[in-house]
Amino acid sequence: MPRRTAATLATSGEVLRLIRTGEAVTRADLGRVTGLSRPAVQLRVGELLERGLVVERTDAPSTGGRPPVRLEFNAAGGVVLVAALGASRTRVAVCDLAGEELAGREFSMDVEEGPNVVLPLLMDTWDELLGDRPHSMIRGVGMGVPATVEFAEGRTESARVMASWTGVVIPPIIRERFPVPVLVDNDVNVLAIGEHRGVYPELGDLMFVKVSTRIGAGVIAGGGILRGALGAAGEIGHIPVLDGGGVLCRCGNTDCVDSVASGTALLRDLRALGKDVKTIADVTALVRAGDAETMATVREAGRRIGEVLAGAVNILNPAVVVLGGDVAEAFGPLVSSIREVVYRRSTALATRRLRIEPSRLGAGAGITGCAVMVLDHVLSPEAVDETMTVTALRPDALTARPAG
């Protein structure tokens, strides 16, 4: 295979990457790093300046004579629209090109009302949050949904919570109003991306486990999200446990950890014991009051989750397991039981340096993850170069290129 030189890679998109990462911050830097001629550097920088992706600064320190013009990525040069859908609560935001939230809203919403109700509400909310910002500033849309997602198409499959969404291809619906790239992924995948990029960027291997209405996992392997062949990776909620009592799961199998240890299962089991619990907050109150039956039920749920996670740790060998979701965040006894079983049942090597930590970002990890997911796509060298080509052919198509 012939050797590829730096110059053959140094398109406008690659130049933007070098500026974003700080590897090159002046035109001279770009010429030195890429091997491009001065006119070629000037051409590529000019394209990025015209597109609003880069700005010039003249406040760089001088070593004598006129100070060099410093090039900076322009986070204010556009926005992305993001939404992290949960079974009962949804967070919607507008973020800049650095992923910082500019405006956001959180509200209760039953996703089971279906896409014909939920998606128009999301799009109306984005329009409200945009305020005076024109649609031409929108560079992309990122969404996390509580369902298995065939990522390449943005199609929801085998929905854990969103049964009425099964088989729905979301991106074309969003693009009818916002004609930009639209990326849709599983809700726990975007939580994993958010926690990884926001808290553990130095780690290559991480597993985020969400224990809430349902149970699922997102896996970071080798620094990137592991989706599998079609997007079904991380569905630990449908791994069966021993002695589950024959509980029927939504997927049609019995004794899946989701059906015996999720928030939904906790409420069901405690009601069967005669406890007056309607929400996880009611369970939390009983735990804090030291109710023995509630504590035992919560610990048993933790042990069952730990049993499944021990197998996942043996297979994936993550550096850290992050526990998130309202159930994991509310119950110390559940987390303690998970830790106990994982360290006891996993191999010595897999657990030698393993950390099991609570989520630091909480629900905010979803918004961060959605923003990172879409920004990594629309600001990739390939996507930037494609947009440059489209813009050259049709100037009004600056941000109107839909995802492929």
C-alpha atoms as one frame of an Amber mdcrd trajectory, in Angstrom:
protein
   0.000   0.000   0.000   1.526   3.389  -0.986   2.512   5.723   1.801   0.097
   8.644   2.260   1.738  11.973   2.996   0.429  14.648   5.343  -0.181  16.945
   2.384  -2.540  14.468   0.680  -4.695  14.479   3.827  -4.655  18.212   4.448
  -8.067  19.168   3.117 -10.056  22.020   4.624 -11.666  19.508   6.971  -8.275
  18.260   8.148  -7.091  21.846   8.633 -10.142  22.472  10.814  -9.292  19.373
  12.871  -5.771  20.661  13.461  -7.119  24.045  14.581  -9.787  22.485  16.833
  -7.280  20.252  18.584  -4.708  23.031  18.943  -2.112  21.125  16.918  -1.784
  24.137  14.612  -2.924  27.649  15.573  -1.289  29.870  12.933  -0.947  29.670
   9.158   2.756  28.981   9.611   1.912  26.082  11.944  -0.455  24.653   9.345
   2.168  24.845   6.633   4.747  23.146   8.838   2.410  20.360  10.064   0.745
  19.584   6.728   3.469  20.389   4.230   1.026  22.551   2.261   2.259  25.600
   0.396   1.363  29.085   1.673  -1.284  29.626  -1.053  -2.846  26.228  -0.285
  -2.988  27.029   3.437  -4.483  30.435   2.676  -7.155  28.849   0.455  -8.234
  26.321   3.102  -8.220  28.852   5.938 -10.224  31.225   3.754 -12.889  28.580
   3.210 -13.157  27.939   6.949 -13.316  31.659   7.740 -16.065  32.158   5.136
 -18.038  29.245   6.567 -17.767  30.686  10.075 -15.950  27.684  11.511 -12.751
  29.598  12.287 -12.003  33.105  13.563  -8.784  35.118  13.598  -7.226  36.567
  16.761  -4.437  39.141  16.815  -3.681  39.011  20.535  -1.015  36.294  20.302
   2.334  37.142  21.971   4.966  38.487  19.608   8.632  37.483  19.549   9.493
  40.633  17.649   7.717  42.530  14.896   4.030  42.119  14.123   2.369  39.378
  16.246   1.158  36.338  14.284  -2.551  36.003  13.560  -3.860  33.148  15.674
  -6.598  30.859  14.319  -9.320  29.589  16.649 -12.223  27.236  16.201 -15.418
  29.300  16.302 -17.779  27.561  18.728 -20.313  30.335  18.076 -20.318  29.603
  14.348 -23.391  27.399  14.555 -25.592  25.295  16.837 -26.763  21.721  17.189
 -30.166  20.618  18.423 -30.158  17.779  20.951 -32.710  15.746  22.877 -32.306
  12.996  25.463 -35.581  11.111  25.732 -36.385   8.991  28.764 -39.381   6.833
  29.540 -41.051   9.642  31.474 -38.714  12.676  31.358 -37.073  14.389  28.435
 -34.287  16.981  28.195 -34.059  19.191  25.123 -31.313  21.728  24.374 -29.571
  23.939  21.853 -25.767  23.680  22.086 -22.910  25.560  20.442 -20.253  23.856
  18.333 -18.193  23.082  21.442 -21.142  21.211  22.956 -21.926  23.882  25.556
 -25.626  24.220  26.319 -26.987  27.613  25.249 -30.637  27.003  26.124 -32.431
  23.969  27.492 -35.614  22.613  28.934 -36.623  19.529  30.911 -40.188  18.275
  31.098 -42.317  15.218  31.781 -43.491  13.396  28.690 -44.791   9.890  28.102
 -42.901   8.614  25.064 -45.553   5.916  24.646 -47.762   8.633  23.148 -45.856
   7.842  19.979 -43.784   9.650  17.368 -46.722  11.585  15.931 -47.076  13.379
  19.268 -43.541  13.393  20.648 -41.503  14.456  17.608 -43.587  17.572  16.788
 -43.325  18.570  20.460 -39.542  18.191  20.345 -39.265  20.244  17.163 -41.547
  22.973  18.525 -39.396  23.103  21.673 -36.208  23.424  19.625 -37.737  26.305
  17.696 -38.640  28.038  20.958 -35.136  27.497  22.371 -33.520  28.814  19.204
 -35.077  32.203  19.869 -33.710  34.711  17.365 -31.126  32.312  15.960 -31.867
  31.553  12.295 -32.276  27.985  11.059 -29.205  28.569   8.863 -27.081  28.274
  12.037 -28.208  24.701  12.687 -25.457  22.216  11.802 -27.045  18.980  12.999
 -29.425  17.161  15.331 -28.569  14.483  17.909 -31.093  12.356  19.804 -31.022
   9.576  22.380 -34.109   7.366  22.715 -34.966   4.531  25.161 -34.985   1.837
  22.495 -32.604  -0.296  20.515 -31.592   1.757  17.483 -30.243   0.639  14.121
 -27.793   3.519  14.124 -27.012   3.802  10.413 -30.671   4.377   9.572 -31.888
   5.920  12.827 -34.553   3.220  13.052 -35.925   2.171  16.449 -36.146  -1.589
  16.901 -37.183  -3.922  19.718 -38.234  -0.972  21.856 -37.908  -1.596  25.602
 -40.170   1.283  26.531 -41.267   2.858  23.249 -43.350  -0.027  21.882 -45.319
   2.304  19.603 -42.047   3.452  17.982 -40.788   0.065  16.789 -39.643   0.299
  13.179 -39.898   4.107  13.008 -37.083   5.801  11.040 -36.674   9.106  12.877
 -34.186  11.197  10.812 -36.410  11.847   7.753 -39.183  13.125  10.019 -36.846
  15.614  11.718 -35.239  16.655   8.411 -38.596  17.786   7.044 -38.305  20.802
   9.358 -34.547  20.900  10.005 -32.735  19.793   6.784 -29.417  18.891   8.442
 -27.701  15.633   9.461 -29.781  13.824  12.109 -28.210  11.154  14.320 -30.252
   8.915  16.620 -28.872   6.417  19.123 -29.892   4.391  22.144 -30.339   6.512
  25.294 -27.671   4.635  27.264 -25.161   4.921  24.430 -25.411   8.710  24.513
 -25.095   8.641  28.322 -21.922   6.594  27.938 -20.551   9.006  25.322 -21.361
  11.982  27.553 -19.813  10.523  30.689 -16.736   9.363  28.786 -16.049  12.656
  27.039 -17.055  14.813  29.999 -15.462  12.907  32.904 -13.159  10.117  31.698
 -11.650  11.270  28.362  -8.304   9.687  29.248  -9.820   6.176  29.494 -10.291
   3.981  26.470 -12.700   1.466  28.000 -15.809   2.324  30.034 -19.224   0.830
  30.647 -22.187   3.009  31.593 -25.054   1.124  33.251 -28.413   2.826  33.555
 -30.707   1.472  36.259 -34.023   3.258  35.979 -37.445   2.288  34.663 -35.447
  -0.206  32.626 -31.846  -1.469  32.659 -29.346  -1.023  29.845 -25.671  -0.378
  29.180 -23.525   1.692  26.857 -19.993   0.483  26.139 -16.950   2.575  25.253
 -14.264   0.307  23.770 -10.952   1.600  22.458 -12.106   5.188  22.946 -15.321
   4.935  20.915 -18.882   3.746  21.413 -19.422   0.048  20.721 -22.709  -0.385
  18.858 -22.252  -3.829  17.374 -23.286  -4.934  13.884 -26.734  -3.317  13.956
 -26.832  -1.284  17.166 -27.882  -3.943  19.659 -24.701  -3.922  21.785 -25.217
  -3.141  25.475 -28.644  -4.732  25.877 -27.706  -6.280  29.224 -31.264  -5.819
  30.467 -32.225  -8.953  28.568 -29.595 -11.247  30.046 -31.359 -13.753  32.342
 -30.507 -14.237  36.009 -30.584 -17.390  38.105 -33.626 -18.052  40.283 -35.580
 -15.105  38.890 -38.915 -16.697  39.693 -40.119 -17.070  36.120 -41.005 -13.406
  35.610 -42.080 -12.704  32.030 -40.109  -9.937  30.328 -41.352  -7.591  27.613
 -38.979  -9.267  25.171 -40.858 -12.575  25.588 -38.217 -14.372  27.658 -38.311
 -14.960  31.400 -36.125 -13.753  34.260 -34.286 -11.045  32.295 -32.489  -8.774
  34.767 -34.643  -5.917  33.439 -37.786  -7.759  34.515 -36.544  -8.624  38.029
 -34.285  -5.733  39.118 -35.297  -2.518  37.300 -37.188   0.355  38.864 -40.388
  -1.067  37.423 -39.629  -4.457  39.014 -38.828  -2.875  42.404 -42.182  -1.096
  42.491 -44.013  -4.275  41.481 -42.289  -6.441  44.108 -42.763  -3.912  46.908
 -46.453  -3.510  46.110 -46.745  -7.300  46.314 -45.354  -6.987  49.853 -48.098
  -4.508  50.682 -45.984  -1.354  50.428 -47.712   1.827  49.264 -45.207   2.848
  46.584 -46.103   4.706  43.410 -42.720   6.140  42.426 -39.021   5.577  43.088
 -39.213   8.532  45.478 -41.599   6.474  47.639 -39.091   3.612  47.681 -36.322
   6.047  48.616 -38.387   7.241  51.589 -38.778   3.650  52.838 -35.044   2.979
  52.451 -34.206   6.121  54.413 -36.677   5.078  57.085 -34.831   1.757  57.401
 -37.756  -0.436  56.311 -36.317  -3.971  56.452 -38.370  -5.518  53.631 -37.628
  -2.614  51.284 -33.906  -2.747  52.076 -33.833  -6.494  51.404 -35.663  -6.046
  48.076 -33.297  -3.317  46.959 -30.215  -5.355  47.938 -31.542  -8.379  46.051
 -32.023  -6.228  42.949 -28.414  -5.066  43.305 -27.155  -8.635  43.560 -29.024
  -9.636  40.406 -27.638  -6.663  38.481 -24.172  -7.464  39.822 -24.505 -11.055
  38.584 -25.054  -9.803  35.019 -22.392  -7.088  35.241 -19.790  -9.592  36.457
 -20.122 -11.432  33.159 -19.926  -8.176  31.201 -16.787  -7.149  33.099 -15.158
 -10.486  32.307 -15.906 -10.041  28.592 -15.169  -6.326  28.179 -12.587  -5.569
  30.911 -13.569  -1.890  31.334 -11.442   0.492  33.394 -14.553   1.938  35.013
 -18.206   0.971  35.355 -20.388   4.063  35.767 -23.756   3.568  37.438 -26.466
   6.048  36.478 -30.230   6.367  36.315 -32.590   7.408  39.094 -32.594   3.984
  40.791 -28.790   3.715  40.928 -28.499   7.322  42.094 -31.087   6.890  44.851
 -30.047   3.660  46.546 -26.694   3.165  48.247 -27.583  -0.423  49.272 -28.223
  -1.351  45.635 -24.862   0.037  44.503 -23.079  -1.716  47.383 -24.633  -5.036
  46.385 -23.615  -4.531  42.750 -20.010  -3.839  43.782 -19.894  -6.841  46.096
 -21.056  -9.313  43.435 -18.972  -7.875  40.588 -15.733  -8.002  42.580 -16.552
 -11.501  43.840 -17.727 -13.036  40.549 -15.417 -11.376  37.997 -11.871 -12.556
  37.371  -8.998 -11.161  39.414  -7.324  -9.569  36.392 -10.542  -7.908  35.150
 -11.124  -6.328  38.561  -7.519  -5.530  39.494  -7.909  -1.862  38.553 -11.655
  -1.733  37.998 -13.550   1.203  39.468 -17.311   1.192  39.965 -18.449   4.797
  40.257 -21.706   6.768  40.347 -22.398   9.026  37.385 -20.933  12.493  37.904
 -22.975  14.170  35.196 -26.326  12.628  36.087 -29.082  13.347  33.582 -26.829
  15.969  31.977 -24.735  13.168  30.460 -27.503  12.599  27.910 -27.365  16.138
  26.541 -23.556  16.095  26.515 -23.515  12.739  24.750 -26.032  13.794  22.086
 -24.013  16.952  21.394 -20.712  15.052  21.173 -22.270  12.427  18.896 -23.579
  14.909  16.343 -20.589  17.276  16.560 -18.101  14.453  15.989 -20.052  13.711
  12.815 -20.696  17.171  11.353 -17.220  18.507  12.217 -15.323  15.456  11.000
 -12.899  16.227   8.144 -15.003  14.150   5.740 -18.272  15.919   6.601 -16.680
  19.382   6.475 -15.127  18.650   3.086 -18.426  17.322   1.744 -20.207  20.469
   2.885 -17.524  22.622   1.289 -18.168  20.836  -2.004 -21.919  21.264  -1.708
 -21.504  24.951  -0.841 -19.250  25.510  -3.832 -21.841  23.968  -6.122 -24.869
  25.567  -4.487 -24.222  28.440  -2.055 -27.706  28.307  -0.527 -27.011  24.722
   0.625 -24.596  25.805   3.367 -26.389  23.806   6.050 -29.130  22.122   4.052
 -27.306  18.900   3.327 -29.276  15.996   4.900 -27.578  12.967   6.362 -26.927
  10.200   3.905
